[in-house]
XYZ file of C-alpha atoms in Angstrom:
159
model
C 103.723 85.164 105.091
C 107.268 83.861 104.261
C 110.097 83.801 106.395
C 112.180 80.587 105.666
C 115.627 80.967 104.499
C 114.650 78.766 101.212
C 113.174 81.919 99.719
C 116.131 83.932 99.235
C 117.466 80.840 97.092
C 118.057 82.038 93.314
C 117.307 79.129 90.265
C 120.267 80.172 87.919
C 119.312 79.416 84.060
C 121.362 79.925 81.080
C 122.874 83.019 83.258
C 120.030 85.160 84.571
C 118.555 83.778 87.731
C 115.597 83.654 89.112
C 113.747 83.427 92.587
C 112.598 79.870 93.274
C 109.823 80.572 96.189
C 106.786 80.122 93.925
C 109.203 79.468 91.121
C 107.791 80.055 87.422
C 104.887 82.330 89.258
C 106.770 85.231 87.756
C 108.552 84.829 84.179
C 110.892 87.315 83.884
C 114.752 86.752 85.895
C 115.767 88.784 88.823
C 119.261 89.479 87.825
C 120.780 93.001 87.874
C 120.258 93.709 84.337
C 116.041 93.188 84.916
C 116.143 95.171 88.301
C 117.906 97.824 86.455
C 114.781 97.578 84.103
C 112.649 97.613 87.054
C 114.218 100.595 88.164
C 113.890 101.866 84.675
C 110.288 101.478 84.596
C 109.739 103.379 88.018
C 111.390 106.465 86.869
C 109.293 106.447 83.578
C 106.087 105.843 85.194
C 106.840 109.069 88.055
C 108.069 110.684 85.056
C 104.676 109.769 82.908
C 102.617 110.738 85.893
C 103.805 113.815 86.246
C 106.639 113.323 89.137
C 103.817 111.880 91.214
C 104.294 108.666 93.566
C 100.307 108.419 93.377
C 97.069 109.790 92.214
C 95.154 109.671 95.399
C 94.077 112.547 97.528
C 96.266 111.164 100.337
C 97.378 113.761 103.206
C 97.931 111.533 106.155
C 98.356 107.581 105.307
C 98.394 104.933 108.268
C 99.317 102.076 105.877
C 100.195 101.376 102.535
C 100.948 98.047 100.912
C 102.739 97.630 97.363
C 101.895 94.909 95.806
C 104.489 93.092 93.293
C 107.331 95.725 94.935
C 110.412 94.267 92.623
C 112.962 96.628 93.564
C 111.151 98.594 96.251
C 111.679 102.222 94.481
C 108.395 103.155 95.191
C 108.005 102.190 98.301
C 110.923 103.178 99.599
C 110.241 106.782 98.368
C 106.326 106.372 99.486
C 108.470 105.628 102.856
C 110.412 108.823 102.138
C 107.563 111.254 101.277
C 105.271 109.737 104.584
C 107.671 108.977 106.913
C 104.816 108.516 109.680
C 102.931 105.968 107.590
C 103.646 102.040 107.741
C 104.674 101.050 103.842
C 104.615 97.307 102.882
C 106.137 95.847 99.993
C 105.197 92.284 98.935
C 107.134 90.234 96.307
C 108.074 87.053 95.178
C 111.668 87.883 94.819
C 113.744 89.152 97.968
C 115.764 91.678 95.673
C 115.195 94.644 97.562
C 117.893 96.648 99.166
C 118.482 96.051 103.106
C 118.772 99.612 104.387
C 115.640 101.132 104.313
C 113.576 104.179 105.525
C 112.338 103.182 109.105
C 108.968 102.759 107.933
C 109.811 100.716 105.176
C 109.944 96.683 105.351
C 109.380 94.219 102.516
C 108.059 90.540 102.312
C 108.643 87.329 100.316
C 105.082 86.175 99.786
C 102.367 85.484 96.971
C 99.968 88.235 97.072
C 97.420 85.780 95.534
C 97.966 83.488 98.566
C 96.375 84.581 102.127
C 96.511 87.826 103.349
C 97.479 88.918 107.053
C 95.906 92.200 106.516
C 92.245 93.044 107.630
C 90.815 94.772 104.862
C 90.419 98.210 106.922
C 93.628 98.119 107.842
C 95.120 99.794 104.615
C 94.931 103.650 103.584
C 96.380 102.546 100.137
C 97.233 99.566 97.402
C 100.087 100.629 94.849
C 99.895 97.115 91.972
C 102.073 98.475 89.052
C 103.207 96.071 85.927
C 101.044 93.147 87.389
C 98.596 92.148 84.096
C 100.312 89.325 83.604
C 101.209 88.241 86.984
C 97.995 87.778 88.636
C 95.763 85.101 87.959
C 92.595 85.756 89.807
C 91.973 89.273 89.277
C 88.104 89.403 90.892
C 89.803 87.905 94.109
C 92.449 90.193 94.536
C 90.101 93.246 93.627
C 87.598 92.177 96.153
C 90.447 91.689 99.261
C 91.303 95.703 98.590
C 88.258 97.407 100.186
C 88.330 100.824 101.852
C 91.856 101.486 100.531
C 92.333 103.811 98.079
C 93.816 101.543 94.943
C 96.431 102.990 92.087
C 97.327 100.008 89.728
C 99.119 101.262 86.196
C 100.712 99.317 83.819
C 102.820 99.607 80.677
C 101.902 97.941 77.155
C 103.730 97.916 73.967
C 100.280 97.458 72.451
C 99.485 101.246 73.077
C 102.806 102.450 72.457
């Protein structure tokens, strides 16, 4: 868990920037133009799943965790929709906006690094767009027991 000013530093390149806590872990920038994609992406993928934040049969979540968060769209409306559950978003960048839902916070950390949470702790994972992010995929698939776990991603190879 990160909470060092250092991490809200932005490596500027050629005019997009970038976050520089794990710098190069994630390719793409984290300009405005990208988190308008990002934002982009989270309406097609409600939109896609048939104006659905999730799949699971979830009536009364204690805790869910989004993993690779971006923007925080989802969680923030995950927040929205269960505003008695605790939702967790978990990111690299720190480009989230800073007024939020009460139940709604967001962390700078490397989801691939150690985790604070006990693995009973969690109701449900949301991973979206992560393929190419995450390196050990057995790891991280073994830390998410007794959660229910919704992980979707887009490729141009199907489309």
């Amino acid at each position: 868990h990160t909470n060092f000013p250092f991490v809200r530093d932005f490596k500027f390149e050629n005019d997009p920037h970038y976050h520089k806590y794990k710098q190069g872990q994630y390719h793409f920038p984290n300009d405005e133009s990208e988190q308008q994609r990002e934002n982009m992406k989270h309406h097609m993928i409600v939109a896609l799943c048939g104006n659905k934040l999730h799949n699971a049969p979830l009536s009364d979540p204690r805790k869910a965790l989004d993993i690779g968060t971006g923007t925080g769209m989802w969680a923030i409306e995950m927040g929205e929709t269960y505003p008695e559950a605790e939702v967790e978003g978990i990111d690299l960048s720190p480009i989230q906006p800073p007024f939020l839902p009460p139940n709604v916070h967001f962390i700078v950390d490397d989801i691939e690094a150690q985790w604070l949470h006990k693995d009973d702790s969690l109701d449900y994972i949301h991973l979206r767009h992560m393929v190419p992010s995450v390196k050990d995929w057995p790891k991280l698939l073994l830390r998410r027991t007794g959660a229910y776990n919704d992980s979707k991603s887009l490729s141009a190879e199907y489309l």
